[in-house]
Amino acid sequence: MLQFESPAISFKNVTKTFGNHTILNNLSFDIPKGKITTILGFSGAGKSTMMKHILGLLTPSVGTVEVLGNNLAEMTSLQLREFRKNYGMLFQYAALFDSFTAHGNVAFPLVEFTKMSKEQIDERVKELLLSVGLKEESHFKLPSELSGGMRKRVGLARALALSPQIMLYDEPTTGLDPITTKMVNELIVETSVNHKEIGLTSIIISHDIKATLEISDFIAFLDRGNIVEYLPAKEFKNSSNPLVQEFVNL
Ligand SMILES: Nc1ncnc2c1ncn2[C@@H]1O[C@H](COP(=O)(O)OP(=O)(O)OP(=O)(O)O)[C@@H](O)[C@H]1O
Ligand SMILES: [Mg+2]
């Protein structure tokens, strides 16, 4: 199993049970800082459950989850709320507020969570939208007036607004056409590169094996609540694990 010095996220002997169903099964797993790590696995393997533990939305039945050196289970709900500013999330359908413009969507977390002035927010929003490749002419359009790819850019700009240290991408390309898929994958890599100096950690949950092999640094394969393979992306296709081979050759 790959190990890293001061990882961004560390699962230590984590078991999660719902009733008498074991969903995570004595899982020990580190995610490195500053890299792109993808978690693959068949439906029902426990990927979303893992993600919810990273966010502190679920707590382990046994074991600990440490994020940036903090045991989430020891935090009060107020501390956890504050701590979540370290995360940016891009969801499958970007999940924008329909009645806010692109600008309004990106401004939202800044208004909600910072004491920045209106001028400072306007400046920062413009900079964020430009940085994800959205031209100024689109900044005051509503989501319904934007293409799927542009909406993804807005979602990404909003996720980056509070300068997170950890970006979580949940099925970022599921349901997108091939061109938009390519754009989103490029955007994930660009975002990682553009935030190298802060050591932005990117975590992707995906079914898109081809893109994953190209854009990730590391790939973990989750099966029935356990990581059964964890390799640098370049080596992943050569895994001798039969489940991984089945997945890769689907
Ligand atoms: N709150 C819950 N209560 C009971 N069972 C749950 C709960 N959340 C998840 N499960 C079960 O845990 C298992 C893993 O679910 P999870 O959503 O983590 O899978 P996944 O790998 O994300 O799958 P998919 O690729 O379909 O999104 C499933 O069998 C699911 O029914
Ligand atoms: Mg899921």
GROMACS .gro file of C-alpha atoms and ligand atoms in nm:
model
  282
    1MET     CA    1   0.000   0.000   0.000
    2LEU     CA    2   0.133   0.346  -0.090
    3GLN     CA    3   0.226   0.565   0.207
    4PHE     CA    4   0.302   0.935   0.218
    5GLU     CA    5   0.469   1.168   0.462
    6SER     CA    6   0.216   1.408   0.622
    7PRO     CA    7  -0.071   1.306   0.391
    8ALA     CA    8  -0.366   1.539   0.331
    9ILE     CA    9  -0.607   1.266   0.435
   10SER     CA   10  -0.551   0.953   0.636
   11PHE     CA   11  -0.800   0.673   0.703
   12LYS     CA   12  -0.679   0.464   0.994
   13ASN     CA   13  -0.850   0.126   1.041
   14VAL     CA   14  -1.187   0.275   0.953
   15THR     CA   15  -1.494   0.056   0.973
   16LYS     CA   16  -1.840   0.194   0.902
   17THR     CA   17  -2.150  -0.010   0.964
   18PHE     CA   18  -2.513   0.074   0.900
   19GLY     CA   19  -2.724  -0.174   1.100
   20ASN     CA   20  -2.553  -0.504   1.029
   21HIS     CA   21  -2.412  -0.392   0.693
   22THR     CA   22  -2.040  -0.321   0.688
   23ILE     CA   23  -1.977  -0.050   0.427
   24LEU     CA   24  -1.615   0.041   0.504
   25ASN     CA   25  -1.417  -0.253   0.630
   26ASN     CA   26  -1.104  -0.177   0.835
   27LEU     CA   27  -0.989   0.072   0.574
   28SER     CA   28  -0.641   0.221   0.603
   29PHE     CA   29  -0.549   0.460   0.326
   30ASP     CA   30  -0.350   0.782   0.279
   31ILE     CA   31  -0.410   1.051   0.016
   32PRO     CA   32  -0.101   1.264  -0.060
   33LYS     CA   33  -0.092   1.644  -0.053
   34GLY     CA   34  -0.062   1.842  -0.373
   35LYS     CA   35  -0.149   1.554  -0.608
   36ILE     CA   36  -0.448   1.425  -0.803
   37THR     CA   37  -0.578   1.100  -0.659
   38THR     CA   38  -0.872   0.913  -0.808
   39ILE     CA   39  -1.092   0.663  -0.631
   40LEU     CA   40  -1.245   0.405  -0.862
   41GLY     CA   41  -1.481   0.122  -0.785
   42PHE     CA   42  -1.799  -0.051  -0.891
   43SER     CA   43  -2.135   0.090  -0.787
   44GLY     CA   44  -2.198   0.026  -0.418
   45ALA     CA   45  -1.828  -0.019  -0.333
   46GLY     CA   46  -1.845   0.263  -0.077
   47LYS     CA   47  -1.697   0.559  -0.268
   48SER     CA   48  -1.957   0.815  -0.164
   49THR     CA   49  -1.944   0.683   0.191
   50MET     CA   50  -1.568   0.744   0.191
   51MET     CA   51  -1.618   1.095   0.055
   52LYS     CA   52  -1.870   1.170   0.332
   53HIS     CA   53  -1.613   1.065   0.591
   54ILE     CA   54  -1.359   1.302   0.436
   55LEU     CA   55  -1.613   1.584   0.468
   56GLY     CA   56  -1.703   1.485   0.825
   57LEU     CA   57  -2.066   1.423   0.722
   58LEU     CA   58  -2.027   1.069   0.854
   59THR     CA   59  -1.810   0.946   1.141
   60PRO     CA   60  -1.645   0.604   1.155
   61SER     CA   61  -1.797   0.330   1.369
   62VAL     CA   62  -1.438   0.228   1.445
   63GLY     CA   63  -1.108   0.400   1.359
   64THR     CA   64  -1.022   0.759   1.269
   65VAL     CA   65  -1.017   0.989   0.968
   66GLU     CA   66  -0.757   1.265   0.979
   67VAL     CA   67  -0.773   1.560   0.742
   68LEU     CA   68  -0.474   1.796   0.732
   69GLY     CA   69  -0.367   1.639   1.063
   70ASN     CA   70  -0.704   1.685   1.238
   71ASN     CA   71  -0.925   1.407   1.367
   72LEU     CA   72  -1.266   1.515   1.241
   73ALA     CA   73  -1.456   1.313   1.502
   74GLU     CA   74  -1.305   1.527   1.779
   75MET     CA   75  -1.440   1.854   1.636
   76THR     CA   76  -1.754   2.028   1.753
   77SER     CA   77  -2.010   2.103   1.482
   78LEU     CA   78  -1.902   2.468   1.489
   79GLN     CA   79  -1.534   2.373   1.443
   80LEU     CA   80  -1.632   2.137   1.163
   81ARG     CA   81  -1.830   2.411   0.988
   82GLU     CA   82  -1.525   2.636   1.005
   83PHE     CA   83  -1.295   2.354   0.895
   84ARG     CA   84  -1.505   2.285   0.584
   85LYS     CA   85  -1.372   2.610   0.435
   86ASN     CA   86  -1.069   2.396   0.351
   87TYR     CA   87  -1.277   2.205   0.096
   88GLY     CA   88  -1.400   2.289  -0.247
   89MET     CA   89  -1.651   2.058  -0.412
   90LEU     CA   90  -1.750   2.019  -0.773
   91PHE     CA   91  -2.061   1.808  -0.813
   92GLN     CA   92  -2.182   1.610  -1.111
   93TYR     CA   93  -2.428   1.875  -1.228
   94ALA     CA   94  -2.235   2.178  -1.099
   95ALA     CA   95  -2.535   2.250  -0.867
   96LEU     CA   96  -2.550   2.625  -0.935
   97PHE     CA   97  -2.818   2.854  -0.795
   98ASP     CA   98  -3.050   2.903  -1.093
   99SER     CA   99  -3.163   3.253  -1.000
  100PHE     CA  100  -2.808   3.390  -0.950
  101THR     CA  101  -2.581   3.494  -1.234
  102ALA     CA  102  -2.238   3.333  -1.276
  103HIS     CA  103  -2.099   3.626  -1.077
  104GLY     CA  104  -2.364   3.585  -0.806
  105ASN     CA  105  -2.291   3.215  -0.772
  106VAL     CA  106  -1.919   3.270  -0.720
  107ALA     CA  107  -1.978   3.565  -0.488
  108PHE     CA  108  -2.204   3.356  -0.266
  109PRO     CA  109  -1.940   3.184  -0.046
  110LEU     CA  110  -1.747   3.511  -0.018
  111VAL     CA  111  -2.054   3.699   0.106
  112GLU     CA  112  -2.149   3.412   0.334
  113PHE     CA  113  -1.811   3.325   0.488
  114THR     CA  114  -1.584   3.632   0.465
  115LYS     CA  115  -1.588   3.993   0.574
  116MET     CA  116  -1.473   4.120   0.235
  117SER     CA  117  -1.624   4.446   0.104
  118LYS     CA  118  -1.847   4.449  -0.205
  119GLU     CA  119  -1.561   4.594  -0.415
  120GLN     CA  120  -1.318   4.328  -0.294
  121ILE     CA  121  -1.571   4.055  -0.370
  122ASP     CA  122  -1.643   4.190  -0.720
  123GLU     CA  123  -1.272   4.199  -0.794
  124ARG     CA  124  -1.211   3.847  -0.660
  125VAL     CA  125  -1.511   3.699  -0.847
  126LYS     CA  126  -1.393   3.849  -1.174
  127GLU     CA  127  -1.045   3.710  -1.119
  128LEU     CA  128  -1.183   3.363  -1.030
  129LEU     CA  129  -1.413   3.348  -1.334
  130LEU     CA  130  -1.133   3.458  -1.567
  131SER     CA  131  -0.897   3.204  -1.410
  132VAL     CA  132  -1.130   2.914  -1.505
  133GLY     CA  133  -1.158   3.047  -1.859
  134LEU     CA  134  -1.495   3.223  -1.848
  135LYS     CA  135  -1.483   3.544  -2.050
  136GLU     CA  136  -1.617   3.869  -1.903
  137GLU     CA  137  -1.916   3.881  -2.140
  138SER     CA  138  -2.059   3.575  -1.959
  139HIS     CA  139  -2.003   3.684  -1.599
  140PHE     CA  140  -2.353   3.828  -1.556
  141LYS     CA  141  -2.546   3.557  -1.737
  142LEU     CA  142  -2.779   3.314  -1.561
  143PRO     CA  143  -2.692   2.942  -1.556
  144SER     CA  144  -2.977   2.878  -1.805
  145GLU     CA  145  -2.797   3.107  -2.054
  146LEU     CA  146  -2.469   2.915  -2.026
  147SER     CA  147  -2.356   2.588  -2.188
  148GLY     CA  148  -2.287   2.278  -1.976
  149GLY     CA  149  -1.913   2.338  -1.998
  150MET     CA  150  -1.949   2.701  -1.893
  151ARG     CA  151  -2.165   2.599  -1.596
  152LYS     CA  152  -1.890   2.360  -1.489
  153ARG     CA  153  -1.642   2.648  -1.503
  154VAL     CA  154  -1.870   2.857  -1.282
  155GLY     CA  155  -1.906   2.565  -1.038
  156LEU     CA  156  -1.530   2.528  -1.025
  157ALA     CA  157  -1.475   2.902  -0.970
  158ARG     CA  158  -1.727   2.892  -0.685
  159ALA     CA  159  -1.554   2.586  -0.533
  160LEU     CA  160  -1.220   2.772  -0.545
  161ALA     CA  161  -1.354   3.098  -0.400
  162LEU     CA  162  -1.239   3.038  -0.043
  163SER     CA  163  -0.896   2.909  -0.156
  164PRO     CA  164  -0.948   2.550  -0.041
  165GLN     CA  165  -0.663   2.310   0.025
  166ILE     CA  166  -0.866   2.010  -0.084
  167MET     CA  167  -1.077   1.986  -0.400
  168LEU     CA  168  -1.331   1.704  -0.420
  169TYR     CA  169  -1.466   1.612  -0.760
  170ASP     CA  170  -1.765   1.378  -0.745
  171GLU     CA  171  -1.823   1.218  -1.087
  172PRO     CA  172  -1.714   1.540  -1.258
  173THR     CA  173  -1.774   1.419  -1.614
  174THR     CA  174  -2.065   1.176  -1.582
  175GLY     CA  175  -2.337   1.266  -1.831
  176LEU     CA  176  -2.128   1.516  -2.030
  177ASP     CA  177  -2.059   1.502  -2.402
  178PRO     CA  178  -1.703   1.403  -2.507
  179ILE     CA  179  -1.585   1.758  -2.579
  180THR     CA  180  -1.710   1.896  -2.248
  181THR     CA  181  -1.564   1.591  -2.072
  182LYS     CA  182  -1.224   1.667  -2.221
  183MET     CA  183  -1.255   2.031  -2.117
  184VAL     CA  184  -1.346   1.941  -1.758
  185ASN     CA  185  -1.056   1.696  -1.731
  186GLU     CA  186  -0.817   1.962  -1.860
  187LEU     CA  187  -0.962   2.208  -1.613
  188ILE     CA  188  -0.898   1.969  -1.323
  189VAL     CA  189  -0.533   1.937  -1.423
  190GLU     CA  190  -0.497   2.313  -1.482
  191THR     CA  191  -0.650   2.387  -1.143
  192SER     CA  192  -0.406   2.149  -0.976
  193VAL     CA  193  -0.110   2.306  -1.159
  194ASN     CA  194  -0.227   2.665  -1.093
  195HIS     CA  195  -0.245   2.592  -0.719
  196LYS     CA  196   0.084   2.403  -0.693
  197GLU     CA  197   0.229   2.660  -0.453
  198ILE     CA  198  -0.041   2.596  -0.193
  199GLY     CA  199  -0.020   2.221  -0.252
  200LEU     CA  200  -0.384   2.180  -0.357
  201THR     CA  201  -0.494   1.821  -0.305
  202SER     CA  202  -0.739   1.695  -0.569
  203ILE     CA  203  -0.958   1.390  -0.510
  204ILE     CA  204  -1.175   1.252  -0.787
  205ILE     CA  205  -1.448   0.990  -0.773
  206SER     CA  206  -1.501   0.863  -1.121
  207HIS     CA  207  -1.611   0.587  -1.353
  208ASP     CA  208  -1.420   0.737  -1.645
  209ILE     CA  209  -1.126   0.502  -1.646
  210LYS     CA  210  -0.962   0.638  -1.963
  211ALA     CA  211  -0.952   1.001  -1.850
  212THR     CA  212  -0.856   0.896  -1.499
  213LEU     CA  213  -0.546   0.718  -1.624
  214GLU     CA  214  -0.441   1.034  -1.809
  215ILE     CA  215  -0.501   1.301  -1.550
  216SER     CA  216  -0.436   1.135  -1.212
  217ASP     CA  217  -0.113   1.094  -1.020
  218PHE     CA  218  -0.245   0.802  -0.816
  219ILE     CA  219  -0.539   0.565  -0.849
  220ALA     CA  220  -0.705   0.369  -0.572
  221PHE     CA  221  -0.953   0.091  -0.636
  222LEU     CA  222  -1.221   0.043  -0.374
  223ASP     CA  223  -1.404  -0.289  -0.346
  224ARG     CA  224  -1.655  -0.379  -0.075
  225GLY     CA  225  -1.528  -0.111   0.158
  226ASN     CA  226  -1.160  -0.175   0.116
  227ILE     CA  227  -0.883  -0.038  -0.104
  228VAL     CA  228  -0.766  -0.345  -0.292
  229GLU     CA  229  -0.522  -0.168  -0.525
  230TYR     CA  230  -0.338   0.164  -0.499
  231LEU     CA  231  -0.080   0.259  -0.757
  232PRO     CA  232   0.072   0.550  -0.949
  233ALA     CA  233  -0.166   0.607  -1.243
  234LYS     CA  234   0.096   0.498  -1.498
  235GLU     CA  235   0.115   0.152  -1.339
  236PHE     CA  236  -0.254   0.102  -1.276
  237LYS     CA  237  -0.339  -0.072  -1.604
  238ASN     CA  238  -0.077  -0.335  -1.530
  239SER     CA  239  -0.231  -0.429  -1.196
  240SER     CA  240  -0.253  -0.804  -1.148
  241ASN     CA  241  -0.572  -0.768  -0.943
  242PRO     CA  242  -0.851  -0.946  -1.138
  243LEU     CA  243  -1.116  -0.694  -1.028
  244VAL     CA  244  -0.903  -0.407  -1.152
  245GLN     CA  245  -0.850  -0.588  -1.481
  246GLU     CA  246  -1.225  -0.639  -1.513
  247PHE     CA  247  -1.283  -0.267  -1.448
  248VAL     CA  248  -1.009  -0.150  -1.684
  249ASN     CA  249  -1.136  -0.371  -1.965
  250LEU     CA  250  -1.505  -0.284  -1.932
  251LIG     N1  251  -2.703   0.596   0.514
  251LIG     C1  252  -2.695   0.468   0.475
  251LIG     N2  253  -2.767   0.371   0.537
  251LIG     C2  254  -2.759   0.243   0.499
  251LIG     N3  255  -2.683   0.198   0.397
  251LIG     C3  256  -2.610   0.289   0.330
  251LIG     C4  257  -2.612   0.428   0.364
  251LIG     N4  258  -2.529   0.495   0.280
  251LIG     C5  259  -2.480   0.401   0.197
  251LIG     N5  260  -2.527   0.279   0.226
  251LIG     C6  261  -2.493   0.153   0.155
  251LIG     O1  262  -2.353   0.147   0.145
  251LIG     C7  263  -2.312   0.086   0.022
  251LIG     C8  264  -2.210   0.174  -0.046
  251LIG     O2  265  -2.274   0.295  -0.089
  251LIG     P1  266  -2.198   0.416  -0.157
  251LIG     O3  267  -2.301   0.516  -0.190
  251LIG     O4  268  -2.085   0.458  -0.072
  251LIG     O5  269  -2.144   0.345  -0.288
  251LIG     P2  270  -2.070   0.411  -0.416
  251LIG     O6  271  -1.942   0.337  -0.433
  251LIG     O7  272  -2.065   0.557  -0.400
  251LIG     O8  273  -2.168   0.369  -0.536
  251LIG     P3  274  -2.209   0.452  -0.671
  251LIG     O9  275  -2.097   0.431  -0.769
  251LIG    O10  276  -2.335   0.381  -0.714
  251LIG    O11  277  -2.232   0.595  -0.634
  251LIG     C9  278  -2.438   0.060  -0.056
  251LIG    O12  279  -2.473  -0.076  -0.044
  251LIG    C10  280  -2.541   0.149   0.011
  251LIG    O13  281  -2.669   0.092   0.002
  252MG      MG  282  -2.153   0.718  -0.503
   0.00000   0.00000   0.00000
